[in-house]
Amino acid sequence: MPTFVYMTRCDGCGNCVDICPSDIMHIDQTVRRAYNIEPNMCWECYSCVKACPHQAIDVRGYADFAPLGHSVRVLRDEEKGVIAWRIKFRNGKKDMNLLAPITTKPWGQGIPKLADEPEPSNEARDSQLLFNEPKYIRLDDGGLHTLKSNGLKMKEGVYY
């Protein structure tokens, strides 16, 4: 389900154009507003939705997290460091707020130093796992770790 732009909220800042991986978000030169030039080619990554500072880009949610006839509003709160997905049911009585931390880094800050990494073994090259995947999900030291197995608790708010 592709994204769509509310023209009355958009100010033409271009954040959605810069972040769109499929290069389908464009700025209309006459009205200086963003629009999706090819909705069928949308990857539904919602990068543009999360990047928009004016909540001008909206999305129809999937049936697995929102029922038929719902509306989804995405709010990015830089001060709190969260992205809130507000789902309003069609009866208007029930709202759900799903919070996720903003984990993006400033442009140029997330560049991995792959030259410092050791060369992968032939076994790692033939594996179906991604580069460093076992290390980051900690499968290489005895199975998948959970919050409970590490003695941690989920706490409210944003933390890094």
Short mmCIF file of C-alpha atoms in Angstrom, two decimals:
data_model
loop_
_atom_site.label_atom_id
_atom_site.label_comp_id
_atom_site.label_asym_id
_atom_site.label_seq_id
_atom_site.Cartn_x
_atom_site.Cartn_y
_atom_site.Cartn_z
CA MET A 1 0.00 0.00 0.00
CA PRO A 2 1.86 3.04 -1.19
CA THR A 3 2.29 6.32 0.60
CA PHE A 4 0.41 9.46 -0.34
CA VAL A 5 0.98 13.15 0.37
CA TYR A 6 -1.41 15.67 1.88
CA MET A 7 -0.66 18.72 -0.25
CA THR A 8 -1.98 21.14 2.37
CA ARG A 9 0.59 19.97 4.93
CA CYS A 10 3.60 19.61 2.62
CA ASP A 11 5.98 22.55 2.39
CA GLY A 12 8.30 21.03 -0.25
CA CYS A 13 11.30 20.57 2.07
CA GLY A 14 12.47 17.55 0.06
CA ASN A 15 13.32 15.21 2.97
CA CYS A 16 11.15 12.51 1.41
CA VAL A 17 12.87 12.94 -1.96
CA ASP A 18 16.31 12.59 -0.38
CA ILE A 19 15.49 9.44 1.58
CA CYS A 20 13.30 7.49 -0.88
CA PRO A 21 15.24 4.35 -1.92
CA SER A 22 13.16 3.78 -5.05
CA ASP A 23 13.40 7.44 -6.17
CA ILE A 24 9.66 7.87 -6.68
CA MET A 25 9.08 10.85 -4.40
CA HIS A 26 9.42 14.09 -6.36
CA ILE A 27 8.74 17.78 -5.85
CA ASP A 28 6.23 19.35 -8.23
CA GLN A 29 8.01 22.37 -9.70
CA THR A 30 4.89 24.51 -10.07
CA VAL A 31 3.32 24.10 -6.62
CA ARG A 32 6.49 23.08 -4.69
CA ARG A 33 4.87 20.06 -3.07
CA ALA A 34 5.98 16.45 -2.87
CA TYR A 35 4.15 13.64 -4.60
CA ASN A 36 4.59 9.96 -5.36
CA ILE A 37 5.18 9.69 -9.13
CA GLU A 38 4.73 5.92 -9.33
CA PRO A 39 2.65 4.48 -6.45
CA ASN A 40 2.88 0.95 -7.87
CA MET A 41 6.67 1.03 -7.48
CA CYS A 42 6.57 2.01 -3.79
CA TRP A 43 8.61 -0.39 -1.65
CA GLU A 44 6.49 0.47 1.39
CA CYS A 45 9.57 1.06 3.49
CA TYR A 46 7.90 4.18 4.99
CA SER A 47 11.20 6.05 5.07
CA CYS A 48 9.51 9.12 3.63
CA VAL A 49 6.72 8.91 6.22
CA LYS A 50 9.22 8.83 9.06
CA ALA A 51 11.41 11.57 7.57
CA CYS A 52 8.64 14.10 6.94
CA PRO A 53 8.81 16.87 9.57
CA HIS A 54 5.24 18.03 8.87
CA GLN A 55 3.44 14.64 8.92
CA ALA A 56 2.34 15.37 5.35
CA ILE A 57 2.89 11.83 4.09
CA ASP A 58 0.40 9.22 5.17
CA VAL A 59 0.04 5.51 4.71
CA ARG A 60 -2.65 2.89 4.78
CA GLY A 61 -1.71 0.26 7.31
CA TYR A 62 -1.65 -3.47 6.82
CA ALA A 63 -4.42 -5.70 8.14
CA ASP A 64 -2.01 -7.40 10.55
CA PHE A 65 -1.77 -4.29 12.74
CA ALA A 66 -4.84 -2.26 11.82
CA PRO A 67 -8.35 -3.44 10.95
CA LEU A 68 -10.35 -2.58 7.86
CA GLY A 69 -11.57 1.01 7.76
CA HIS A 70 -8.87 2.37 10.06
CA SER A 71 -6.67 5.42 9.71
CA VAL A 72 -2.97 5.56 10.49
CA ARG A 73 -1.20 8.75 11.50
CA VAL A 74 2.56 8.77 11.84
CA LEU A 75 4.14 11.39 14.09
CA ARG A 76 7.86 11.95 14.40
CA ASP A 77 8.82 13.58 17.69
CA GLU A 78 12.48 14.62 17.60
CA GLU A 79 12.44 15.92 21.19
CA LYS A 80 11.29 12.59 22.64
CA GLY A 81 13.22 10.61 20.05
CA VAL A 82 10.27 8.47 18.98
CA ILE A 83 8.09 7.74 16.00
CA ALA A 84 4.46 7.22 17.04
CA TRP A 85 2.07 5.23 14.88
CA ARG A 86 -1.46 6.25 15.89
CA ILE A 87 -4.15 3.88 14.67
CA LYS A 88 -7.75 5.02 14.88
CA PHE A 89 -10.42 2.38 14.39
CA ARG A 90 -13.37 3.06 12.13
CA ASN A 91 -15.84 3.17 15.01
CA GLY A 92 -13.84 6.14 16.33
CA LYS A 93 -13.84 4.75 19.85
CA LYS A 94 -10.54 2.94 20.02
CA ASP A 95 -7.10 4.36 19.43
CA MET A 96 -3.76 2.60 19.55
CA ASN A 97 -0.44 4.35 19.88
CA LEU A 98 2.61 2.33 18.93
CA LEU A 99 5.95 3.91 19.79
CA ALA A 100 9.30 3.13 18.21
CA PRO A 101 12.62 4.84 18.93
CA ILE A 102 14.26 6.92 16.20
CA THR A 103 17.43 5.01 15.48
CA THR A 104 18.74 6.95 12.51
CA LYS A 105 22.03 8.77 12.75
CA PRO A 106 23.01 12.08 11.18
CA TRP A 107 24.10 11.83 7.54
CA GLY A 108 27.62 10.44 7.27
CA GLN A 109 27.77 9.18 10.87
CA GLY A 110 26.77 5.56 10.19
CA ILE A 111 29.59 4.64 7.80
CA PRO A 112 31.04 1.24 8.76
CA LYS A 113 34.81 0.86 8.77
CA LEU A 114 34.90 -2.34 6.75
CA ALA A 115 38.62 -1.99 6.01
CA ASP A 116 39.29 -2.67 9.71
CA GLU A 117 37.24 -5.88 9.71
CA PRO A 118 38.98 -9.23 9.20
CA GLU A 119 38.43 -11.05 5.92
CA PRO A 120 35.56 -13.57 6.11
CA SER A 121 36.43 -17.26 6.00
CA ASN A 122 35.28 -19.53 3.18
CA GLU A 123 32.70 -21.00 5.54
CA ALA A 124 31.30 -17.51 6.24
CA ARG A 125 31.21 -16.73 2.51
CA ASP A 126 29.21 -19.88 1.80
CA SER A 127 26.80 -19.22 4.68
CA GLN A 128 23.33 -17.77 4.20
CA LEU A 129 23.90 -15.33 7.06
CA LEU A 130 24.73 -11.71 6.39
CA PHE A 131 28.07 -10.10 7.21
CA ASN A 132 28.58 -10.04 11.00
CA GLU A 133 25.02 -11.27 11.57
CA PRO A 134 26.04 -13.98 14.06
CA LYS A 135 28.05 -11.43 16.04
CA TYR A 136 25.28 -8.85 16.25
CA ILE A 137 22.45 -11.24 17.11
CA ARG A 138 24.93 -13.19 19.26
CA LEU A 139 24.33 -16.59 17.72
CA ASP A 140 28.03 -17.39 17.70
CA ASP A 141 28.32 -17.78 21.48
CA GLY A 142 25.64 -20.31 22.30
CA GLY A 143 22.24 -19.56 20.87
CA LEU A 144 19.91 -16.62 20.55
CA HIS A 145 19.96 -14.27 23.53
CA THR A 146 16.86 -12.58 24.89
CA LEU A 147 16.35 -9.72 27.32
CA LYS A 148 15.52 -12.23 30.05
CA SER A 149 18.60 -14.39 29.44
CA ASN A 150 20.79 -11.28 29.71
CA GLY A 151 19.10 -10.10 32.91
CA LEU A 152 17.60 -7.03 31.22
CA LYS A 153 14.13 -5.48 31.33
CA MET A 154 12.33 -3.42 28.72
CA LYS A 155 11.96 0.11 30.03
CA GLU A 156 9.72 2.90 28.81
CA GLY A 157 11.18 5.73 26.81
CA VAL A 158 14.06 6.10 24.42
CA TYR A 159 17.51 4.88 25.34
CA TYR A 160 20.59 3.91 23.39
#
